[in-house]
Short mmCIF file of C-alpha atoms in Angstrom, two decimals:
data_model
loop_
_atom_site.label_atom_id
_atom_site.label_comp_id
_atom_site.label_asym_id
_atom_site.label_seq_id
_atom_site.Cartn_x
_atom_site.Cartn_y
_atom_site.Cartn_z
CA MET A 170 0.05 -0.07 -0.10
CA GLN A 171 2.97 2.49 0.41
CA HIS A 172 3.54 3.05 -3.25
CA ILE A 173 -0.13 4.28 -3.41
CA TRP A 174 0.94 7.04 -1.03
CA GLN A 175 4.20 7.81 -2.55
CA TRP A 176 2.68 8.79 -5.89
CA LEU A 177 -0.28 10.54 -4.35
CA ASN A 178 2.63 12.59 -2.67
CA ARG A 179 3.75 13.62 -5.78
CA ILE A 180 0.48 14.16 -7.75
CA PHE A 181 -0.64 16.65 -5.29
CA SER A 182 2.68 18.27 -3.91
CA ASP A 183 3.28 21.69 -5.16
CA ASP A 184 7.19 21.82 -6.01
CA GLU A 185 6.29 23.30 -9.47
CA ARG A 186 3.77 25.72 -8.63
CA PRO A 187 3.86 29.14 -10.48
CA THR A 188 5.79 31.73 -8.81
CA SER A 189 3.88 34.86 -10.51
CA PRO A 190 1.43 36.21 -7.97
CA ALA A 191 -0.96 36.45 -10.78
CA SER A 192 -0.81 32.97 -11.83
CA ALA A 193 -2.24 31.38 -8.58
CA ALA A 194 -4.60 32.84 -6.31
CA GLN A 195 -3.43 30.34 -3.56
CA SER A 196 -1.17 27.31 -3.47
CA PRO A 197 -0.16 24.85 -0.82
CA THR A 198 3.25 25.13 0.47
CA ASN A 199 5.08 21.88 -0.12
CA ILE A 200 6.89 21.07 3.29
CA PRO A 201 9.23 18.44 2.21
CA SER A 202 8.14 14.89 3.25
CA THR A 203 9.83 13.53 6.50
CA MET A 204 10.66 10.37 4.39
CA PRO A 205 12.05 10.24 0.99
CA ASP A 206 10.55 8.54 -1.84
CA THR A 207 11.15 4.79 -1.53
CA ARG A 208 12.06 4.60 -5.14
CA ALA A 209 15.17 6.33 -4.17
CA GLY A 210 15.96 4.13 -1.56
CA GLY A 211 14.32 6.02 1.34
CA ALA A 212 12.01 4.85 4.28
CA PRO A 213 8.19 4.46 3.48
CA MET A 214 6.14 7.43 4.05
CA THR A 215 4.48 7.99 7.41
CA GLU A 216 0.89 8.28 7.99
CA LEU A 217 1.23 11.85 8.81
CA ASP A 218 2.54 12.67 5.18
CA ILE A 219 -0.82 11.69 3.63
CA ARG A 220 -2.69 14.49 5.39
CA ILE A 221 -0.18 16.95 3.76
CA GLU A 222 -0.95 15.53 0.08
CA LEU A 223 -4.49 15.42 0.64
CA LEU A 224 -4.62 18.96 1.57
CA ASN A 225 -2.81 19.65 -1.82
CA SER A 226 -5.63 17.65 -3.56
CA PHE A 227 -8.26 19.64 -2.14
CA LEU A 228 -6.80 22.99 -1.97
CA ALA A 229 -4.27 23.35 -4.57
CA THR A 230 -6.12 25.58 -7.41
CA PRO A 231 -4.24 25.58 -10.72
CA HIS A 232 -6.21 28.35 -12.03
CA GLY A 233 -5.61 27.25 -15.59
CA LYS A 234 -2.07 26.41 -15.20
CA LEU A 235 -2.79 22.89 -16.05
CA ALA A 236 0.56 22.06 -17.54
CA ASP A 237 2.49 22.43 -14.21
CA ARG A 238 0.51 19.30 -12.98
CA ALA A 239 0.94 17.02 -16.13
CA PRO A 240 4.31 15.34 -14.92
CA LEU A 241 2.41 14.67 -11.68
CA HIS A 242 -0.50 12.98 -13.05
CA LYS A 243 1.80 11.00 -15.45
CA ASP A 244 3.81 9.75 -12.52
CA ALA A 245 0.65 8.55 -10.72
CA ILE A 246 -0.49 6.46 -13.47
CA GLU A 247 3.01 4.92 -13.80
CA LEU A 248 3.06 4.10 -10.03
CA ASP A 249 -0.41 2.93 -9.60
CA PRO A 250 -2.76 3.05 -12.50
CA LEU A 251 -5.50 0.94 -10.62
CA PHE A 252 -5.70 3.35 -7.99
CA TYR A 253 -5.46 6.37 -10.06
CA GLY A 254 -8.53 5.55 -11.83
CA HIS A 255 -10.51 5.12 -8.76
CA LEU A 256 -9.16 8.41 -7.27
CA ALA A 257 -10.32 10.41 -10.35
CA ALA A 258 -13.72 8.85 -10.17
CA TRP A 259 -13.94 9.67 -6.54
CA TYR A 260 -12.80 13.15 -7.03
CA SER A 261 -15.32 13.48 -9.88
CA GLY A 262 -17.96 13.36 -7.49
CA ARG A 263 -16.66 14.95 -4.23
CA GLY A 264 -14.13 17.72 -5.67
CA GLU A 265 -14.83 21.31 -6.16
CA VAL A 266 -11.64 22.27 -8.11
CA ARG A 267 -12.78 22.17 -11.77
CA ASP A 268 -9.23 22.17 -13.01
CA HIS A 269 -8.31 18.93 -11.26
CA LYS A 270 -11.52 17.28 -12.88
CA VAL A 271 -10.13 18.40 -16.27
CA LEU A 272 -6.71 17.07 -15.34
CA PHE A 273 -8.19 13.61 -14.63
CA VAL A 274 -10.17 13.47 -17.44
CA ALA A 275 -7.44 14.31 -20.01
CA HIS A 276 -4.97 12.07 -18.45
CA LEU A 277 -7.37 9.12 -18.32
CA LEU A 278 -8.26 9.48 -21.94
CA THR A 279 -4.67 9.64 -22.89
CA SER A 280 -3.72 6.66 -20.71
CA ASP A 281 -2.48 3.31 -22.08
CA PHE A 282 -4.83 1.67 -20.16
CA ALA A 283 -8.09 0.86 -21.76
CA GLU A 284 -10.08 0.92 -18.43
CA HIS A 285 -8.81 4.39 -17.83
CA ARG A 286 -9.74 5.65 -21.17
CA GLU A 287 -13.21 4.21 -20.84
CA ALA A 288 -13.74 5.61 -17.52
CA GLY A 289 -12.41 9.22 -18.91
CA TRP A 290 -14.80 8.71 -21.90
CA ILE A 291 -17.74 8.45 -19.47
CA LEU A 292 -16.68 11.44 -17.00
CA LEU A 293 -16.16 13.64 -20.01
CA GLN A 294 -19.99 13.49 -20.79
CA ASN A 295 -20.66 15.21 -17.63
CA LEU A 296 -18.35 18.09 -18.10
CA PRO A 297 -19.59 21.64 -19.47
CA PRO A 298 -18.17 22.80 -22.84
CA HIS A 299 -15.47 24.83 -21.48
CA MET A 300 -14.09 21.91 -19.45
CA VAL A 301 -14.02 19.65 -22.26
CA ALA A 302 -12.49 22.25 -24.50
CA SER A 303 -9.86 22.63 -21.69
CA ALA A 304 -9.37 18.71 -21.44
CA LEU A 305 -8.74 18.44 -25.18
CA ASP A 306 -6.34 21.36 -25.25
CA HIS A 307 -4.64 19.93 -22.33
CA ALA A 308 -4.39 16.55 -23.94
CA LYS A 309 -3.18 17.98 -27.33
CA VAL A 310 -0.81 20.67 -26.42
CA VAL A 311 0.78 19.47 -23.00
CA ILE A 312 0.21 15.50 -23.00
CA GLY A 313 1.19 15.52 -26.89
CA LYS A 314 -1.75 13.43 -28.14
CA VAL A 315 -5.33 12.97 -29.06
CA PRO A 316 -6.06 9.30 -29.12
CA ARG A 317 -9.26 7.91 -30.96
CA THR A 318 -11.02 7.45 -27.66
CA LEU A 319 -10.78 11.02 -26.72
CA LYS A 320 -12.21 12.19 -30.09
CA SER A 321 -14.78 9.55 -29.83
CA ALA A 322 -15.94 10.93 -26.47
CA ILE A 323 -16.14 14.47 -27.98
CA VAL A 324 -18.02 13.39 -31.07
CA THR A 325 -20.46 11.57 -28.52
CA TYR A 326 -20.63 14.67 -26.43
CA LEU A 327 -21.47 17.01 -29.48
CA ARG A 328 -24.00 14.60 -31.21
CA HIS A 329 -25.87 14.26 -27.78
CA LEU A 330 -26.16 17.87 -27.53
CA GLU A 331 -27.27 18.36 -31.22
CA ASP A 332 -30.13 15.52 -30.68
CA LYS A 333 -31.51 17.88 -28.01
CA PRO A 334 -31.93 21.26 -29.77
CA GLU A 335 -33.05 23.14 -26.75
CA ARG A 336 -30.11 21.97 -24.61
CA PHE A 337 -27.74 22.37 -27.40
CA ASP A 338 -29.29 26.39 -27.89
CA ARG A 339 -28.82 27.06 -24.17
CA VAL A 340 -25.15 25.97 -24.38
CA ALA A 341 -24.61 27.90 -27.43
CA LEU A 342 -25.66 30.91 -25.71
CA ARG A 343 -23.26 30.65 -23.12
CA SER A 344 -20.38 28.41 -24.59
CA ARG A 345 -20.39 29.46 -28.26
CA LYS A 346 -16.72 29.75 -28.57
CA ASP A 347 -15.91 26.72 -26.83
CA LEU A 348 -18.41 24.54 -29.08
CA LYS A 349 -16.83 26.09 -32.31
CA HIS A 350 -13.25 25.28 -30.83
CA LEU A 351 -14.39 21.52 -30.53
CA TYR A 352 -15.88 21.01 -33.78
CA ALA A 353 -12.85 22.75 -35.52
CA SER A 354 -9.98 21.38 -33.62
CA LEU A 355 -11.03 17.58 -34.26
CA ARG A 356 -12.42 18.46 -37.66
CA ILE A 357 -15.82 17.17 -36.62
CA ALA A 358 -18.39 18.02 -38.92
CA PRO A 359 -21.27 19.63 -37.39
CA GLY A 360 -24.93 18.76 -38.04
CA LYS A 361 -26.95 20.83 -40.21
CA ARG A 362 -28.45 22.82 -37.36
CA ALA A 363 -25.31 23.26 -35.45
CA GLN A 364 -23.75 24.75 -38.67
CA GLN A 365 -26.25 27.10 -39.17
CA ILE A 366 -26.04 28.29 -35.44
CA LEU A 367 -22.18 28.22 -34.89
CA PHE A 368 -20.56 28.96 -38.26
CA ASP A 369 -23.10 30.21 -40.57
CA GLU A 370 -24.56 32.76 -38.01
CA GLN A 371 -28.07 32.20 -39.46
CA PRO A 372 -29.73 30.20 -36.70
CA PRO A 373 -33.14 28.57 -37.89
CA ALA A 374 -36.29 29.95 -37.11
CA GLY A 375 -37.69 28.72 -33.75
CA SER A 376 -34.14 28.49 -32.22
CA THR A 377 -33.19 30.42 -29.14
CA LEU A 378 -30.47 31.86 -31.11
CA HIS A 379 -33.04 33.18 -33.83
CA HIS A 380 -35.19 34.51 -30.91
CA LEU A 381 -32.05 36.28 -29.62
CA LYS A 382 -31.92 38.29 -32.88
CA VAL A 383 -35.61 38.94 -32.67
CA LEU A 384 -35.04 40.17 -29.20
CA ALA A 385 -32.66 42.60 -30.11
CA ARG A 386 -34.52 44.22 -32.94
CA ALA A 387 -37.83 44.40 -30.58
CA THR A 388 -38.70 47.61 -29.02
CA GLU A 389 -41.64 47.20 -26.87
CA SER A 390 -40.79 46.19 -23.52
CA GLY A 391 -43.87 43.76 -22.78
CA LYS A 392 -42.81 41.80 -26.04
CA GLN A 393 -39.17 41.69 -24.84
CA ALA A 394 -40.16 40.53 -21.39
CA GLN A 395 -42.32 37.79 -23.06
CA MET A 396 -39.54 36.51 -25.16
CA ILE A 397 -36.96 36.57 -22.52
CA VAL A 398 -39.21 34.23 -20.28
CA GLN A 399 -40.46 32.02 -23.04
CA HIS A 400 -37.11 31.40 -24.73
CA ARG A 401 -35.03 31.25 -21.23
CA ILE A 402 -32.52 33.78 -22.65
CA PRO A 403 -29.81 34.13 -19.90
CA TYR A 404 -29.29 37.28 -18.16
CA THR A 405 -25.87 38.37 -19.59
CA THR A 406 -26.85 37.66 -23.21
CA ALA A 407 -30.34 39.32 -22.78
CA VAL A 408 -28.95 42.48 -20.96
CA GLY A 409 -26.56 42.77 -24.05
CA ALA A 410 -29.41 42.67 -26.43
CA VAL A 411 -32.06 44.89 -25.03
CA LYS A 412 -31.40 48.68 -25.40
CA SER A 413 -32.90 49.49 -21.93
CA ILE A 414 -33.93 47.46 -18.74
CA THR A 415 -37.53 48.53 -18.07
CA PRO A 416 -39.19 47.09 -14.85
CA SER A 417 -41.09 44.22 -16.92
CA VAL A 418 -37.81 43.25 -18.85
CA LEU A 419 -36.07 43.24 -15.13
CA VAL A 420 -38.83 40.81 -13.86
CA ALA A 421 -38.57 38.69 -17.01
CA LEU A 422 -34.53 38.48 -16.38
CA ILE A 423 -34.97 37.40 -12.63
CA GLU A 424 -37.46 34.71 -13.80
CA THR A 425 -35.13 33.22 -16.04
CA MET A 426 -31.95 33.31 -13.91
CA THR A 427 -30.50 30.33 -12.06
CA PRO A 428 -29.47 30.82 -8.29
CA GLN A 429 -25.86 31.23 -9.28
CA GLU A 430 -26.57 33.72 -11.83
CA THR A 431 -28.68 35.69 -9.29
CA ILE A 432 -25.93 35.69 -6.71
CA ASN A 433 -23.33 36.38 -9.41
CA HIS A 434 -25.29 39.45 -10.72
CA LEU A 435 -26.66 40.86 -7.33
CA LYS A 436 -24.62 44.05 -8.09
CA SER A 437 -25.85 44.68 -11.48
CA LEU A 438 -29.64 43.84 -10.30
CA LYS A 439 -29.32 46.48 -7.76
CA LYS A 440 -27.85 49.01 -10.28
CA HIS A 441 -31.11 48.34 -12.43
CA GLY A 442 -33.24 49.14 -9.37
CA ALA A 443 -34.47 45.47 -8.75
CA PHE A 444 -34.36 46.15 -4.78
CA ASP A 445 -36.68 49.08 -5.04
CA SER A 446 -39.76 47.12 -5.66
CA PRO A 447 -40.67 44.73 -2.82
CA LYS A 448 -42.26 42.05 -5.14
CA VAL A 449 -39.04 42.11 -7.34
CA LYS A 450 -37.14 41.84 -4.37
CA GLU A 451 -39.11 39.05 -3.17
CA MET A 452 -38.33 37.34 -6.44
CA ILE A 453 -34.72 37.65 -5.81
CA GLU A 454 -34.68 36.43 -2.63
CA GLU A 455 -36.63 33.16 -3.61
CA LYS A 456 -33.78 32.70 -6.22
CA LEU A 457 -31.16 33.07 -3.42
CA ARG A 458 -33.07 30.42 -1.17
CA ALA A 459 -32.98 28.08 -4.06
CA ALA A 460 -29.19 28.24 -3.84
CA GLN A 461 -29.10 26.18 -0.83
CA SER A 462 -29.65 22.98 -2.75
CA ASP A 463 -28.16 23.68 -5.98
CA LYS A 464 -24.93 21.83 -6.15
CA ARG A 465 -23.54 24.16 -9.00
CA VAL A 466 -23.32 27.00 -6.38
CA SER A 467 -20.14 27.76 -4.67
CA THR A 468 -20.22 27.36 -1.17
CA LEU A 469 -18.91 30.69 -0.28
CA LYS A 470 -20.32 32.60 -3.29
CA ALA A 471 -23.07 34.18 -1.25
CA THR A 472 -20.83 35.25 1.56
CA ARG A 473 -18.36 37.04 -1.03
CA ALA A 474 -21.79 38.57 -2.64
CA ILE A 475 -22.19 40.53 0.77
CA LYS A 476 -18.88 41.85 0.80
CA HIS A 477 -19.04 43.12 -2.75
CA THR A 478 -22.41 44.59 -2.81
CA GLN A 479 -24.35 46.79 -0.58
CA LEU A 480 -27.30 45.01 0.34
CA ASP A 481 -30.08 45.58 2.85
CA GLU A 482 -30.12 43.60 6.07
CA GLN A 483 -32.91 41.28 4.87
CA THR A 484 -31.27 40.24 1.86
CA GLU A 485 -27.84 39.95 3.68
CA ALA A 486 -29.65 37.36 6.19
CA VAL A 487 -30.94 35.46 3.17
CA LEU A 488 -27.42 34.99 1.73
CA THR A 489 -25.78 34.17 4.99
CA GLU A 490 -28.55 31.47 5.71
CA VAL A 491 -27.94 30.08 2.06
CA THR A 492 -24.10 29.85 2.99
CA ASP A 493 -24.78 28.15 6.38
CA LYS A 494 -26.96 25.65 5.15
CA ARG A 495 -24.54 24.83 2.20
CA VAL A 496 -21.69 24.41 4.54
CA ALA A 497 -23.86 22.01 6.78
CA GLN A 498 -24.47 19.76 3.74
CA MET A 499 -20.69 19.40 2.93
CA THR A 500 -19.47 17.04 5.68
CA ARG A 501 -19.41 16.32 9.46
CA ILE A 502 -16.18 16.87 11.50
CA ALA A 503 -16.28 14.21 14.28
CA ARG A 504 -12.69 14.99 15.72
CA PRO A 505 -12.54 17.43 18.61
CA THR A 506 -11.13 20.57 16.74
CA ALA A 507 -9.35 23.88 17.86
CA LEU A 508 -8.66 27.01 15.71
CA PHE A 509 -6.06 29.59 16.79
CA VAL A 510 -6.18 32.99 15.30
CA ASP A 511 -3.10 35.13 15.20
CA LYS A 512 -4.26 38.64 16.11
CA SER A 513 -0.70 40.10 16.64
CA SER A 514 0.59 43.16 14.64
CA SER A 515 -0.25 43.35 10.91
CA MET A 516 -2.42 40.31 11.24
CA THR A 517 -5.73 42.02 10.10
CA GLN A 518 -5.98 39.49 7.32
CA ALA A 519 -5.67 36.44 9.69
CA ILE A 520 -8.78 37.99 11.53
CA GLU A 521 -10.85 38.27 8.37
CA VAL A 522 -9.98 34.85 7.33
CA ALA A 523 -10.58 33.40 10.65
CA LYS A 524 -14.27 34.80 10.57
CA GLU A 525 -14.81 32.76 7.62
CA VAL A 526 -13.03 29.41 8.75
CA ALA A 527 -14.79 29.58 12.23
CA ALA A 528 -18.10 29.99 10.71
CA LEU A 529 -17.36 26.93 8.25
CA ILE A 530 -16.07 24.61 10.94
CA SER A 531 -18.54 25.56 13.60
CA ALA A 532 -21.36 24.69 11.42
CA VAL A 533 -20.28 21.13 11.05
CA CYS A 534 -18.08 20.28 14.25
CA ASP A 535 -19.64 20.04 17.58
CA ASP A 536 -16.43 19.98 19.69
CA PHE A 537 -14.86 23.37 18.36
CA ARG A 538 -13.21 26.02 20.43
CA VAL A 539 -11.63 29.11 18.75
CA LEU A 540 -8.77 31.04 20.50
CA ALA A 541 -7.07 34.50 19.44
CA PHE A 542 -3.48 35.07 20.55
CA ASP A 543 -0.82 37.91 20.36
CA ASN A 544 1.69 37.18 23.39
CA ALA A 545 -1.30 35.94 25.37
CA THR A 546 -4.51 34.05 24.71
CA PHE A 547 -8.23 34.50 24.92
CA GLU A 548 -11.18 32.53 23.82
CA VAL A 549 -13.45 33.79 21.04
CA THR A 550 -17.14 32.74 21.35
CA ALA A 551 -20.15 33.40 19.03
CA ARG A 552 -23.79 33.23 19.52
CA GLY A 553 -24.45 30.61 17.06
CA VAL A 554 -22.76 29.00 14.21
CA GLU A 555 -23.84 31.54 11.38
CA ARG A 556 -21.13 33.84 9.88
CA SER A 557 -22.96 36.96 11.10
CA ALA A 558 -22.49 35.62 14.70
CA TRP A 559 -18.64 35.10 13.86
CA GLU A 560 -18.43 38.41 12.38
CA GLN A 561 -20.02 40.01 15.79
CA ALA A 562 -17.61 37.72 17.81
CA PHE A 563 -14.53 39.24 16.05
CA LYS A 564 -15.97 42.66 15.95
CA MET A 565 -13.71 44.33 18.40
CA ILE A 566 -10.74 42.12 17.88
CA ARG A 567 -7.67 44.26 16.44
CA ALA A 568 -4.31 43.12 15.36
CA SER A 569 -1.66 44.25 17.92
CA GLY A 570 0.96 42.78 19.98
CA CYS A 571 3.86 40.50 19.63
CA THR A 572 3.40 36.55 18.69
CA SER A 573 3.10 33.43 20.67
CA ILE A 574 1.73 30.65 18.67
CA GLY A 575 2.21 28.61 21.67
CA ALA A 576 -0.07 30.37 24.05
CA PRO A 577 -3.50 29.03 22.91
CA LEU A 578 -2.16 25.44 23.00
CA ASP A 579 -0.65 25.94 26.39
CA LYS A 580 -3.90 27.09 27.64
CA LEU A 581 -5.56 24.01 26.26
CA MET A 582 -3.03 21.88 27.97
CA ARG A 583 -3.47 23.90 31.42
CA GLU A 584 -7.31 23.29 31.20
CA HIS A 585 -6.84 19.52 30.02
CA HIS A 586 -8.82 20.22 26.91
CA TYR A 587 -8.40 17.35 24.43
CA VAL A 588 -8.26 18.16 20.76
CA GLU A 589 -7.45 15.85 17.84
CA GLN A 590 -6.55 18.58 15.39
CA ILE A 591 -5.68 22.34 15.41
CA VAL A 592 -5.94 24.75 12.48
CA ILE A 593 -3.91 27.88 12.89
CA ILE A 594 -3.95 31.13 10.96
CA THR A 595 -0.71 33.03 11.05
CA ASP A 596 2.20 34.38 9.43
CA CYS A 597 4.35 32.20 11.55
CA GLY A 598 6.30 34.64 13.16
CA ASP A 599 6.45 32.86 16.43
CA ASN A 600 8.63 35.17 18.55
CA THR A 601 7.35 35.11 22.13
CA ALA A 602 7.19 32.09 24.83
CA PRO A 603 5.64 29.75 24.87
CA ARG A 604 6.97 28.83 21.37
CA PHE A 605 4.65 26.61 19.63
CA HIS A 606 7.03 23.47 19.25
CA ASP A 607 7.50 23.62 23.02
CA ALA A 608 4.00 23.89 23.93
CA TYR A 609 3.13 20.96 21.48
CA ASP A 610 5.61 18.86 23.15
CA ALA A 611 4.11 19.67 26.53
CA TYR A 612 0.50 19.15 25.36
CA VAL A 613 1.64 15.65 24.01
CA ARG A 614 3.24 14.49 27.28
CA THR A 615 0.17 15.88 29.27
CA MET A 616 -2.57 14.81 27.20
CA GLY A 617 -1.28 11.69 25.47
CA SER A 618 -2.46 13.06 22.15
CA SER A 619 -0.47 14.31 19.07
CA PRO A 620 -3.02 16.41 17.32
CA GLN A 621 -2.91 17.14 13.88
CA VAL A 622 -1.72 20.42 12.80
CA THR A 623 -2.98 22.44 9.77
CA ILE A 624 -1.42 25.77 9.34
CA VAL A 625 -3.20 28.20 7.18
CA THR A 626 -0.66 30.96 6.38
CA VAL A 627 -1.21 34.65 5.64
CA GLY A 628 0.85 37.66 4.87
CA SER A 629 4.82 37.40 4.77
CA VAL A 630 5.35 33.77 5.84
CA HIS A 631 8.21 33.05 8.19
CA ARG A 632 9.89 29.69 6.84
CA PRO A 633 12.24 28.95 9.56
CA PHE A 634 9.07 28.28 11.89
CA LEU A 635 7.73 25.81 9.22
CA ASN A 636 11.25 24.27 8.94
CA LEU A 637 11.30 23.59 12.78
CA LEU A 638 8.15 22.01 12.87
CA GLN A 639 8.94 19.75 10.05
CA GLN A 640 12.26 18.75 11.88
CA CYS A 641 10.27 17.90 14.90
CA ASN A 642 8.21 15.40 12.79
CA MET A 643 5.00 17.05 13.76
CA PRO A 644 1.79 15.89 12.00
CA LEU A 645 1.76 19.10 9.59
CA THR A 646 -0.18 20.26 6.87
CA VAL A 647 0.68 23.76 5.61
CA TRP A 648 -1.66 25.91 3.05
CA GLU A 649 -0.43 29.23 1.83
CA PHE A 650 -3.65 31.33 1.66
CA MET A 651 -3.48 33.86 -1.27
CA GLY A 652 -6.76 35.57 -1.05
CA ASP A 653 -9.04 33.06 -2.72
CA TYR A 654 -12.02 33.00 -0.10
CA TYR A 655 -13.91 30.55 -2.54
CA SER A 656 -11.64 27.96 -1.75
CA LEU A 657 -12.05 27.77 2.04
CA PRO A 658 -14.90 25.41 2.22
CA ASN A 659 -12.33 22.94 0.95
CA LEU A 660 -10.64 22.66 4.22
CA LEU A 661 -13.74 20.91 5.63
CA PRO A 662 -13.27 17.42 3.69
CA LEU A 663 -9.59 17.73 4.89
CA LEU A 664 -10.65 18.01 8.56
CA ALA A 665 -13.08 15.53 8.21
CA LEU A 666 -10.72 12.86 6.48
CA PRO A 667 -10.53 9.17 8.03
CA THR A 668 -7.98 7.30 8.69
CA ARG A 669 -5.45 6.38 5.88
CA ALA A 670 -6.62 2.68 5.77
CA GLU A 671 -10.33 4.24 5.73
CA LEU A 672 -9.39 6.55 3.00
CA VAL A 673 -8.07 3.71 0.83
CA GLU A 674 -11.38 1.90 1.25
CA GLN A 675 -13.12 4.76 0.66
CA VAL A 676 -11.52 5.67 -2.76
CA MET A 677 -11.47 2.10 -3.95
CA ALA A 678 -15.19 1.71 -2.98
CA ILE A 679 -16.04 3.95 -5.93
CA THR A 680 -16.79 2.01 -9.27
CA LEU A 681 -14.59 2.53 -12.13
CA PRO A 682 -17.18 4.26 -14.77
CA SER A 683 -17.62 1.71 -17.45
CA LYS A 684 -19.80 1.76 -20.58
CA SER A 685 -21.01 -1.89 -19.71
#
């Protein structure tokens, strides 16, 4: 079983992450493994290493830089092709980072194993056009081959779209360039209707694209509203087609919006006066509540919408409720958990991140404590698990003072409070006693427990602190947070992970997709 974890370590390590700040919103810091790769003659990996690598799998976001991950996926297939296939299927159903799904599909479809290619063929059918286009480009440019199975998968994908004109029209409205790219890159002859819509720009009468042209010429707002609703013309497309947004058109636009679109365009809706009418505002709130059960909605999308749009208290409450219920649906954290928040000088960002992380964890973890620290420590409590409750709890906490990362753990030890994992949000500038490594050793001796440590770094990170913890063989995971708040919910599956053996069973229990 050890070789499984060796290649999993490599596939989700981050040695080759982009150095440009613009190339990645966040990236895991690859703390060197305490055990070298056994292929080089080293000792087997320890159970602690897998936590680090799984953090990378959940939180590393390539942000389109898929080529940086290609060598790691190739090594993974070589080291354990059986497990790789099951892991791809497992991640397809549980992962939130779309780039990883693209990578898995591209590498499965170009694998030497027929079982991989068949699984990739099936997984591709569930992707939206822009992800299919990304998988094709990755296979063609980075991997360097486009096998017949990949072309067959895309041909089937496109033919299924063509066989359902209404769905094809909806996709063409949103992903016209991606569809054209798929046809043209593989020289796939489009069906007659697809040819008219995508390449001839002469959509047949009755098609959604034809109605869009009619909408652009219409001048009467009632007629415009009727067409938008009847033909389900997306918000961004319709806004670009009509010359002015009248109240009736605005109602029609909201009627056709998905929950995700509603959240994405709250600022635009407000600009057009949607919140001025109680009835229209009620429509918007109904759409927002529908996001609670819509799997396509990013978990923290609603929270970030509050940050970027000045909304009334009632609408903010609806968005907060959406986020809370989305988080509660993700997973449960059974292990006693503590969150340590660095509030020392210049750690304002740590406090802001802590509000989000505390709200996320408290919603799914019953045994949870939050402690803020500078050179001393104190408990932070909220009157509820909602994000608004944590916002209030942190309201008067200001960044100041020296840094003793060991202070909160020392407090837990003196109180004989048992935890199995610790999340620390800090820049790692541990400069005041009790130092964290000393407090950790004392906690282990006193409590007989070696908590898993997950450090979310912010600001200018002090690397010597991390090196020291690594040298102490501490069960350590480090994630360098670079501002992508949407990725924070991915901490929850990490904190809820089972043991190594249970995880292998969980992944291998996922059936490898097959046509039969």
